[in-house]
Amino acid sequence: MSASRRVTTAVNDVLDLAPRRGEISLTRLVAAVSADRGRPIEVTMADLPPGVCGQWRQYADHDVFMIQNGLPTWDRTLAHELGHLVLGHYGIPVTEAARDVAELASDDLIGYMLNQRTGCMGPGGEDIEQEAEDFAALLLYRLGRSPSDRSSIVQVRLGEAFG
Ligand SMILES: [Zn+2]
């Protein structure tokens, strides 16, 4: 782990919010962060443009993490978007997001907003993407999940269904 102190602190803060009982899953952590901020966080699967893994939209009174449909590394992308949020980065304001819907076919716009390395659609730069990636890697490591494990999404879903 070569995560910065800032990232390590953010991961510890999130894990501190985890429920004291029961299995700690990524989706439960997202709910815990949401409760702590007093702002709902909605997680939705969506058909995002090709190459996009995830997107964080900021509405006036809530946040939405959009995850590409059928993405095998679903939990990795969710952890990445959560990282942006807890690290104080900026998502896409809803007015801008609304415009995107109308111009979704524009390759120029997608290229402008999409980080080619992480597949993340957002207004942030390379440093911010690296920080969110470090956060995701460390958080999933601490949760005991291998980001490359294709079955992890199934485990998360089963955990939610039966946990
Ligand atoms: Zn990102």
PDB file of C-alpha atoms and ligand atoms in Angstrom, residues 80 84 120 129, ligand 1:
ATOM      1  CA  HIS A  80     -13.707   4.899  -6.206  1.00  0.00           C
ATOM      2  CA  HIS A  84     -14.111  11.206  -4.443  1.00  0.00           C
ATOM      3  CA  CYS A 120     -14.391   7.739 -14.339  1.00  0.00           C
ATOM      4  CA  GLU A 129      -8.370  10.233  -9.971  1.00  0.00           C
TER       5      GLU A 129
HETATM    6 ZN    ZN B   1     -12.828   9.151 -10.522  1.00  0.00          ZN
END
